[in-house]
Amino acid sequence: MSNMSKSECGSHGGFFAASGASGSNEGPSQGGTAPFLKAPRSRARIEPIIPCCVNQLLTASLVDDVFKVRGIVVSQVSIVGIIRKAERAPNYILYKIDDMTTKPIDARHWLGRSKAKQELAPCPVGVYAKVLGILRGSAEVRILEVLQIRVLEDMNELTAHILETVNAHMMLAKGQEEAYGQSAPATPPEAAQAPEPREVRPQVIQADVLRLIRECPHQEGKSVRELQADLGSLSIKAIKDALEYLMVEGHIYPTVDGQHFKSAD
Amino acid sequence: MMVEVMELPKSRINASMLAQSIDRPVCFVGRLEKIHPTGKMFILSDGEGKSATIELMEPLDEEISGIVEVVGRVTAKATIMCSSYVQFKEDNHPFDLGLYNEAVKIIHEFPQFFPLGVMQYD
């Protein structure tokens, strides 16, 4: 196998998020939470990169065009695996990445029009690489759209990725559980609620919930109960769905007991 | 079948887990301790210092050293019949095998957050 330098195969200093704006370069893996990508456009949007294993990506549920792993939205993800195959086509390079958790996943790296990109050599087969990408596909077929692929120079990044994946999914699951686990007993079953919950688009509910959280002056933040009182005609499920969305998107975070939320913006 | 192992989910294990993994496809990372003169067998030690015996269908056709990751199936004798291997390069950074061992234990302790695929039987 030839000794290709990092810059020759598939990776560049920056990379482009789906929005078309440039993001920061991801350095060697640290422990702890997943790094955040910030797109510099007029409406700031924080999209987390969730470290995953391939099996999570291939078994993620798909509802309304949104992939979820154990209820957690996964869009921009990172994986670490061995490149089993690298096929060069005129406009893209198609990789198969194997991280041992299941069969290899297809990862397609679209090449731009610039001559430099056209001449890009594929990453070598049989080595470990870290891939940042966006999960795409259907219920049956999944593909990772590559934002950045980089051969690992330090194999400790493999270990770090495994630990980061468990940590990230555990923390995200804990966040959900704390928010929703204990609040059920006090609220009456939805069928018995007097007014019919109004059918409102999720984006409107999310905006209302976020506004109320931001407006709340309390140190400990806005509680789920207060939101229910303020948004009387909405079902508890609609409010909880909105809270989950806002948490995953990074706009709010749970405070004292997971029943109170503050704005992260 | 050796070829199938590539497509199957492979559990990352250390030597202590060999006995419970008989007949399963696994992935084992360890430091090379010894190569048998025939070249058809070598010994790897894991992050806890325990050893695993790796068997090959064909003798090694290259020098191997340092940290090796083996993919294969565990035999009834609790050895691993290797279908492929990769050497971890340590030119710039030594590989922390102890930390990797901790990660393996964590995968087994929290399989819900790092799930292993289900084997498909045709």
Short mmCIF file of C-alpha atoms in Angstrom, two decimals:
data_model
loop_
_atom_site.label_atom_id
_atom_site.label_comp_id
_atom_site.label_asym_id
_atom_site.label_seq_id
_atom_site.Cartn_x
_atom_site.Cartn_y
_atom_site.Cartn_z
CA MET A 1 0.00 0.00 0.00
CA SER A 2 1.44 3.39 -0.91
CA ASN A 3 1.99 6.02 1.75
CA MET A 4 -0.48 8.71 0.81
CA SER A 5 -0.32 11.95 2.73
CA LYS A 6 -3.53 13.08 4.40
CA SER A 7 -4.14 15.93 2.00
CA GLU A 8 -4.24 13.68 -1.04
CA CYS A 9 -7.28 11.65 -0.23
CA GLY A 10 -10.73 13.08 0.16
CA SER A 11 -10.16 15.58 2.95
CA HIS A 12 -9.61 19.31 2.98
CA GLY A 13 -9.07 21.95 5.66
CA GLY A 14 -12.75 22.87 5.92
CA PHE A 15 -15.88 21.18 4.82
CA PHE A 16 -19.31 22.26 3.72
CA ALA A 17 -22.47 21.60 5.68
CA ALA A 18 -25.65 20.83 3.81
CA SER A 19 -26.62 24.50 4.03
CA GLY A 20 -23.73 25.35 1.79
CA ALA A 21 -21.89 27.39 4.42
CA SER A 22 -18.43 26.45 5.64
CA GLY A 23 -17.82 25.03 9.09
CA SER A 24 -14.82 24.55 11.30
CA ASN A 25 -12.28 21.79 10.91
CA GLU A 26 -12.72 18.96 13.33
CA GLY A 27 -9.49 18.30 15.22
CA PRO A 28 -8.42 15.02 16.86
CA SER A 29 -11.17 13.54 18.94
CA GLN A 30 -11.46 14.65 22.51
CA GLY A 31 -13.65 12.91 25.05
CA GLY A 32 -17.01 14.31 26.10
CA THR A 33 -19.82 15.77 24.03
CA ALA A 34 -20.04 15.83 20.27
CA PRO A 35 -18.59 18.93 18.56
CA PHE A 36 -21.02 21.52 17.15
CA LEU A 37 -21.08 22.90 13.63
CA LYS A 38 -22.24 26.48 13.28
CA ALA A 39 -23.40 27.72 9.88
CA PRO A 40 -22.68 31.44 9.43
CA ARG A 41 -25.88 32.70 7.93
CA SER A 42 -28.45 35.25 9.04
CA ARG A 43 -30.46 32.77 11.12
CA ALA A 44 -27.89 30.96 13.28
CA ARG A 45 -28.50 27.24 13.25
CA ILE A 46 -26.58 24.85 15.43
CA GLU A 47 -26.48 21.31 14.08
CA PRO A 48 -24.73 18.81 16.26
CA ILE A 49 -22.61 16.00 14.82
CA ILE A 50 -23.63 12.83 16.57
CA PRO A 51 -20.97 10.11 16.81
CA CYS A 52 -22.53 6.80 15.83
CA CYS A 53 -21.79 3.24 14.91
CA VAL A 54 -22.85 1.98 11.49
CA ASN A 55 -25.46 -0.34 12.95
CA GLN A 56 -27.24 2.62 14.53
CA LEU A 57 -27.37 4.34 11.15
CA LEU A 58 -28.66 1.28 9.29
CA THR A 59 -31.31 0.52 11.92
CA ALA A 60 -32.42 4.11 12.57
CA SER A 61 -36.16 4.66 12.22
CA LEU A 62 -37.37 6.98 9.46
CA VAL A 63 -40.48 9.04 10.14
CA ASP A 64 -41.41 12.16 8.18
CA ASP A 65 -37.97 12.27 6.57
CA VAL A 66 -36.27 12.31 9.95
CA PHE A 67 -33.90 9.56 11.06
CA LYS A 68 -34.00 8.69 14.74
CA VAL A 69 -31.91 6.41 16.92
CA ARG A 70 -33.76 5.60 20.14
CA GLY A 71 -35.82 8.74 19.68
CA ILE A 72 -32.78 10.92 19.05
CA VAL A 73 -32.64 12.75 15.72
CA VAL A 74 -29.55 11.84 13.70
CA SER A 75 -28.66 13.85 10.64
CA GLN A 76 -25.02 14.93 10.71
CA VAL A 77 -23.05 12.02 12.09
CA SER A 78 -19.51 10.77 12.47
CA ILE A 79 -18.36 7.18 12.14
CA VAL A 80 -14.97 5.47 12.31
CA GLY A 81 -14.36 2.34 10.29
CA ILE A 82 -12.17 0.50 7.82
CA ILE A 83 -12.45 1.51 4.18
CA ARG A 84 -13.34 -1.77 2.48
CA LYS A 85 -13.93 -0.34 -0.97
CA ALA A 86 -13.28 2.92 -2.82
CA GLU A 87 -14.78 3.33 -6.29
CA ARG A 88 -14.00 6.35 -8.38
CA ALA A 89 -16.75 7.76 -10.61
CA PRO A 90 -16.60 11.03 -12.61
CA ASN A 91 -18.49 13.07 -9.99
CA TYR A 92 -18.02 11.15 -6.80
CA ILE A 93 -16.09 8.53 -4.90
CA LEU A 94 -18.14 5.71 -3.39
CA TYR A 95 -16.74 4.13 -0.25
CA LYS A 96 -17.83 1.17 1.83
CA ILE A 97 -17.03 1.76 5.50
CA ASP A 98 -16.93 -1.15 7.95
CA ASP A 99 -16.89 -0.55 11.71
CA MET A 100 -17.60 -4.20 12.63
CA THR A 101 -21.06 -3.50 14.12
CA THR A 102 -22.88 -4.72 11.01
CA LYS A 103 -22.36 -4.87 7.26
CA PRO A 104 -20.40 -1.97 5.73
CA ILE A 105 -22.27 1.26 4.92
CA ASP A 106 -22.08 3.07 1.58
CA ALA A 107 -20.59 6.52 1.83
CA ARG A 108 -20.58 8.81 -1.19
CA HIS A 109 -18.22 11.73 -1.44
CA TRP A 110 -19.45 14.17 -4.10
CA LEU A 111 -16.67 15.97 -5.89
CA GLY A 112 -17.06 19.60 -6.85
CA ARG A 113 -16.43 21.00 -10.28
CA SER A 114 -13.00 22.43 -9.56
CA LYS A 115 -10.12 20.69 -11.28
CA ALA A 116 -8.44 20.08 -7.93
CA LYS A 117 -11.41 18.11 -6.72
CA GLN A 118 -11.75 16.26 -10.00
CA GLU A 119 -8.23 14.96 -9.58
CA LEU A 120 -8.79 13.90 -5.99
CA ALA A 121 -7.50 10.42 -5.28
CA PRO A 122 -9.71 8.11 -3.25
CA CYS A 123 -8.63 7.21 0.27
CA PRO A 124 -6.73 3.92 0.40
CA VAL A 125 -8.59 0.67 1.06
CA GLY A 126 -7.87 -1.38 4.18
CA VAL A 127 -7.19 1.52 6.54
CA TYR A 128 -9.25 3.13 9.27
CA ALA A 129 -10.86 6.48 8.50
CA LYS A 130 -13.10 8.93 10.27
CA VAL A 131 -16.08 9.99 8.20
CA LEU A 132 -18.30 12.99 8.88
CA GLY A 133 -21.47 12.99 6.85
CA ILE A 134 -25.20 13.32 6.54
CA LEU A 135 -27.39 10.24 6.78
CA ARG A 136 -29.65 9.92 3.76
CA GLY A 137 -31.84 7.33 2.17
CA SER A 138 -35.06 5.44 2.63
CA ALA A 139 -36.39 2.84 4.98
CA GLU A 140 -34.52 0.11 3.12
CA VAL A 141 -31.47 1.82 1.67
CA ARG A 142 -29.14 4.04 3.64
CA ILE A 143 -26.21 6.06 2.44
CA LEU A 144 -23.87 8.46 4.15
CA GLU A 145 -23.28 11.66 2.20
CA VAL A 146 -19.67 12.45 3.02
CA LEU A 147 -18.74 15.92 4.25
CA GLN A 148 -15.24 14.91 5.23
CA ILE A 149 -13.25 11.69 5.15
CA ARG A 150 -9.86 11.46 6.81
CA VAL A 151 -7.52 8.51 7.25
CA LEU A 152 -6.69 8.00 10.92
CA GLU A 153 -3.09 8.78 11.73
CA ASP A 154 -3.62 8.12 15.44
CA MET A 155 -5.46 4.85 16.09
CA ASN A 156 -6.46 6.10 19.52
CA GLU A 157 -9.16 8.00 17.61
CA LEU A 158 -10.86 4.65 17.12
CA THR A 159 -11.02 4.15 20.88
CA ALA A 160 -12.10 7.76 21.39
CA HIS A 161 -14.91 7.39 18.86
CA ILE A 162 -16.29 4.28 20.57
CA LEU A 163 -16.29 6.09 23.92
CA GLU A 164 -17.77 9.27 22.42
CA THR A 165 -20.55 7.28 20.76
CA VAL A 166 -21.61 5.56 23.98
CA ASN A 167 -21.30 8.84 25.88
CA ALA A 168 -23.28 10.90 23.38
CA HIS A 169 -26.13 8.44 23.04
CA MET A 170 -26.28 7.88 26.78
CA MET A 171 -26.41 11.62 27.51
CA LEU A 172 -29.01 12.29 24.85
CA ALA A 173 -31.14 9.42 26.12
CA LYS A 174 -30.78 10.68 29.68
CA GLY A 175 -31.87 14.16 28.62
CA GLN A 176 -35.04 12.78 27.06
CA GLU A 177 -35.77 10.48 29.96
CA GLU A 178 -35.42 13.22 32.55
CA ALA A 179 -37.69 15.51 30.61
CA TYR A 180 -40.47 13.06 30.01
CA GLY A 181 -40.09 10.18 32.42
CA GLN A 182 -41.75 11.51 35.56
CA SER A 183 -44.34 14.01 34.40
CA ALA A 184 -47.07 11.62 33.26
CA PRO A 185 -48.90 10.66 36.49
CA ALA A 186 -50.31 14.11 37.29
CA THR A 187 -51.79 14.83 33.86
CA PRO A 188 -55.10 13.28 32.91
CA PRO A 189 -55.15 10.89 29.98
CA GLU A 190 -55.45 12.82 26.73
CA ALA A 191 -58.81 11.33 25.83
CA ALA A 192 -60.34 12.95 28.90
CA GLN A 193 -59.03 16.48 28.26
CA ALA A 194 -61.97 18.85 27.76
CA PRO A 195 -60.90 20.91 24.72
CA GLU A 196 -59.73 18.95 21.70
CA PRO A 197 -56.03 19.61 21.17
CA ARG A 198 -55.78 21.95 18.24
CA GLU A 199 -54.03 20.77 15.12
CA VAL A 200 -51.12 23.16 14.80
CA ARG A 201 -48.01 22.77 12.71
CA PRO A 202 -45.04 21.60 14.79
CA GLN A 203 -42.94 24.60 13.80
CA VAL A 204 -45.53 26.97 15.27
CA ILE A 205 -45.63 25.00 18.52
CA GLN A 206 -41.83 24.95 18.71
CA ALA A 207 -41.70 28.71 18.19
CA ASP A 208 -44.33 29.30 20.89
CA VAL A 209 -42.60 27.01 23.38
CA LEU A 210 -39.23 28.62 22.70
CA ARG A 211 -40.65 32.13 23.09
CA LEU A 212 -42.27 31.25 26.42
CA ILE A 213 -39.04 29.72 27.67
CA ARG A 214 -37.05 32.79 26.64
CA GLU A 215 -39.56 35.14 28.28
CA CYS A 216 -39.46 33.30 31.58
CA PRO A 217 -37.62 35.34 34.24
CA HIS A 218 -37.13 32.48 36.72
CA GLN A 219 -33.61 31.38 37.62
CA GLU A 220 -34.54 27.72 37.21
CA GLY A 221 -36.24 28.24 33.88
CA LYS A 222 -39.72 27.45 32.54
CA SER A 223 -41.36 24.27 33.72
CA VAL A 224 -43.35 21.82 31.62
CA ARG A 225 -46.38 22.47 33.86
CA GLU A 226 -46.22 26.20 33.22
CA LEU A 227 -46.01 25.56 29.48
CA GLN A 228 -49.09 23.40 29.72
CA ALA A 229 -50.92 26.14 31.56
CA ASP A 230 -49.86 28.79 29.03
CA LEU A 231 -50.62 26.67 26.00
CA GLY A 232 -53.85 25.18 27.32
CA SER A 233 -55.25 23.94 24.06
CA LEU A 234 -52.13 22.01 23.06
CA SER A 235 -51.75 18.36 24.01
CA ILE A 236 -48.96 17.41 26.41
CA LYS A 237 -47.52 15.28 23.63
CA ALA A 238 -47.29 18.26 21.30
CA ILE A 239 -45.48 20.26 23.97
CA LYS A 240 -43.11 17.38 24.73
CA ASP A 241 -42.38 16.87 21.02
CA ALA A 242 -41.55 20.55 20.73
CA LEU A 243 -39.27 20.40 23.79
CA GLU A 244 -37.47 17.38 22.36
CA TYR A 245 -36.94 19.10 19.05
CA LEU A 246 -35.67 22.29 20.68
CA MET A 247 -33.29 20.33 22.91
CA VAL A 248 -31.85 18.30 20.07
CA GLU A 249 -31.41 21.46 18.00
CA GLY A 250 -29.59 23.05 20.90
CA HIS A 251 -31.98 25.96 21.55
CA ILE A 252 -32.89 24.92 25.09
CA TYR A 253 -31.42 22.82 27.85
CA PRO A 254 -32.93 21.15 30.93
CA THR A 255 -32.01 22.68 34.30
CA VAL A 256 -32.65 21.68 37.89
CA ASP A 257 -34.71 18.54 37.47
CA GLY A 258 -35.26 18.00 33.78
CA GLN A 259 -38.73 19.49 34.14
CA HIS A 260 -37.47 23.03 33.73
CA PHE A 261 -35.86 24.49 30.63
CA LYS A 262 -33.82 27.54 29.78
CA SER A 263 -32.91 29.06 26.47
CA ALA A 264 -29.42 28.29 25.18
CA ASP A 265 -29.40 31.22 22.77
CA MET B 1 -17.48 -19.61 5.90
CA MET B 2 -14.62 -17.14 5.92
CA VAL B 3 -16.02 -14.81 3.27
CA GLU B 4 -19.26 -14.29 5.14
CA VAL B 5 -17.51 -12.94 8.21
CA MET B 6 -16.83 -9.69 6.35
CA GLU B 7 -20.53 -8.91 6.07
CA LEU B 8 -21.50 -10.10 9.53
CA PRO B 9 -21.57 -8.08 12.74
CA LYS B 10 -18.39 -8.73 14.73
CA SER B 11 -18.27 -8.27 18.45
CA ARG B 12 -15.20 -6.46 19.80
CA ILE B 13 -13.85 -8.69 22.57
CA ASN B 14 -10.85 -9.18 24.81
CA ALA B 15 -9.34 -12.54 25.81
CA SER B 16 -11.61 -12.97 28.85
CA MET B 17 -14.62 -12.95 26.54
CA LEU B 18 -13.36 -15.70 24.22
CA ALA B 19 -15.00 -18.55 26.12
CA GLN B 20 -18.46 -16.95 25.82
CA SER B 21 -17.95 -16.21 22.12
CA ILE B 22 -17.43 -19.71 20.73
CA ASP B 23 -18.47 -19.93 17.07
CA ARG B 24 -19.17 -16.19 16.84
CA PRO B 25 -17.58 -13.67 14.49
CA VAL B 26 -15.38 -11.34 16.55
CA CYS B 27 -12.89 -8.52 16.30
CA PHE B 28 -9.83 -8.76 18.55
CA VAL B 29 -7.18 -6.09 19.02
CA GLY B 30 -3.92 -6.99 20.75
CA ARG B 31 -0.17 -6.68 20.82
CA LEU B 32 1.84 -9.28 18.92
CA GLU B 33 3.73 -11.48 21.34
CA LYS B 34 4.84 -14.46 19.30
CA ILE B 35 4.58 -15.94 15.82
CA HIS B 36 4.67 -19.69 15.38
CA PRO B 37 7.53 -20.90 13.13
CA THR B 38 5.01 -22.25 10.58
CA GLY B 39 3.58 -18.75 10.25
CA LYS B 40 0.08 -20.18 10.63
CA MET B 41 -0.43 -19.08 14.18
CA PHE B 42 0.39 -16.09 16.35
CA ILE B 43 -0.33 -14.89 19.86
CA LEU B 44 -1.75 -11.47 20.76
CA SER B 45 -2.03 -10.02 24.24
CA ASP B 46 -4.98 -7.75 25.08
CA GLY B 47 -5.19 -4.63 27.25
CA GLU B 48 -5.41 -6.77 30.38
CA GLY B 49 -2.29 -8.70 29.45
CA LYS B 50 -4.23 -11.87 28.65
CA SER B 51 -3.44 -13.83 25.51
CA ALA B 52 -5.39 -15.03 22.53
CA THR B 53 -4.22 -17.55 19.93
CA ILE B 54 -4.85 -16.55 16.34
CA GLU B 55 -4.90 -19.26 13.66
CA LEU B 56 -4.54 -18.68 9.94
CA MET B 57 -5.65 -20.76 6.94
CA GLU B 58 -2.51 -19.76 5.04
CA PRO B 59 0.85 -18.83 6.57
CA LEU B 60 1.64 -15.14 7.01
CA ASP B 61 3.20 -13.67 3.89
CA GLU B 62 4.55 -10.54 5.59
CA GLU B 63 6.23 -9.42 8.79
CA ILE B 64 3.75 -8.28 11.39
CA SER B 65 4.49 -6.44 14.61
CA GLY B 66 2.98 -4.17 17.25
CA ILE B 67 -0.76 -3.79 17.52
CA VAL B 68 -2.84 -6.06 15.30
CA GLU B 69 -6.62 -6.12 14.83
CA VAL B 70 -7.91 -9.54 13.86
CA VAL B 71 -11.34 -10.33 12.41
CA GLY B 72 -12.44 -13.95 12.51
CA ARG B 73 -14.53 -16.61 14.16
CA VAL B 74 -13.92 -18.13 17.59
CA THR B 75 -13.24 -21.86 17.41
CA ALA B 76 -14.35 -24.55 19.85
CA LYS B 77 -10.87 -24.35 21.35
CA ALA B 78 -11.39 -20.62 22.07
CA THR B 79 -8.80 -19.63 19.49
CA ILE B 80 -9.66 -17.23 16.69
CA MET B 81 -9.66 -18.46 13.09
CA CYS B 82 -8.56 -15.30 11.34
CA SER B 83 -10.21 -14.18 8.10
CA SER B 84 -8.45 -10.82 7.91
CA TYR B 85 -6.20 -8.56 9.94
CA VAL B 86 -5.02 -4.97 10.02
CA GLN B 87 -1.93 -3.55 11.68
CA PHE B 88 -2.44 -0.35 13.65
CA LYS B 89 0.19 2.15 12.74
CA GLU B 90 2.03 3.59 15.69
CA ASP B 91 4.59 5.73 13.80
CA ASN B 92 3.35 8.97 15.32
CA HIS B 93 1.21 7.92 18.24
CA PRO B 94 1.50 4.83 20.46
CA PHE B 95 -1.79 2.96 20.73
CA ASP B 96 -3.25 2.87 24.24
CA LEU B 97 -4.31 -0.77 24.47
CA GLY B 98 -5.44 -0.36 28.10
CA LEU B 99 -7.87 2.40 27.12
CA TYR B 100 -9.10 0.32 24.19
CA ASN B 101 -9.77 -2.52 26.63
CA GLU B 102 -11.89 -0.15 28.73
CA ALA B 103 -13.84 0.82 25.60
CA VAL B 104 -14.48 -2.87 24.86
CA LYS B 105 -15.84 -3.37 28.36
CA ILE B 106 -18.05 -0.31 27.98
CA ILE B 107 -19.48 -1.58 24.68
CA HIS B 108 -20.49 -4.78 26.48
CA GLU B 109 -21.84 -2.91 29.47
CA PHE B 110 -23.95 -0.53 27.36
CA PRO B 111 -24.94 -2.45 24.22
CA GLN B 112 -28.00 -0.22 23.82
CA PHE B 113 -25.71 2.72 23.00
CA PHE B 114 -23.33 0.82 20.71
CA PRO B 115 -25.51 -1.94 19.31
CA LEU B 116 -24.19 -4.95 17.49
CA GLY B 117 -26.17 -5.98 14.43
CA VAL B 118 -28.34 -9.05 14.34
CA MET B 119 -27.00 -11.88 12.22
CA GLN B 120 -29.05 -12.59 9.15
CA TYR B 121 -29.64 -16.21 8.37
CA ASP B 122 -30.61 -16.95 4.76
#
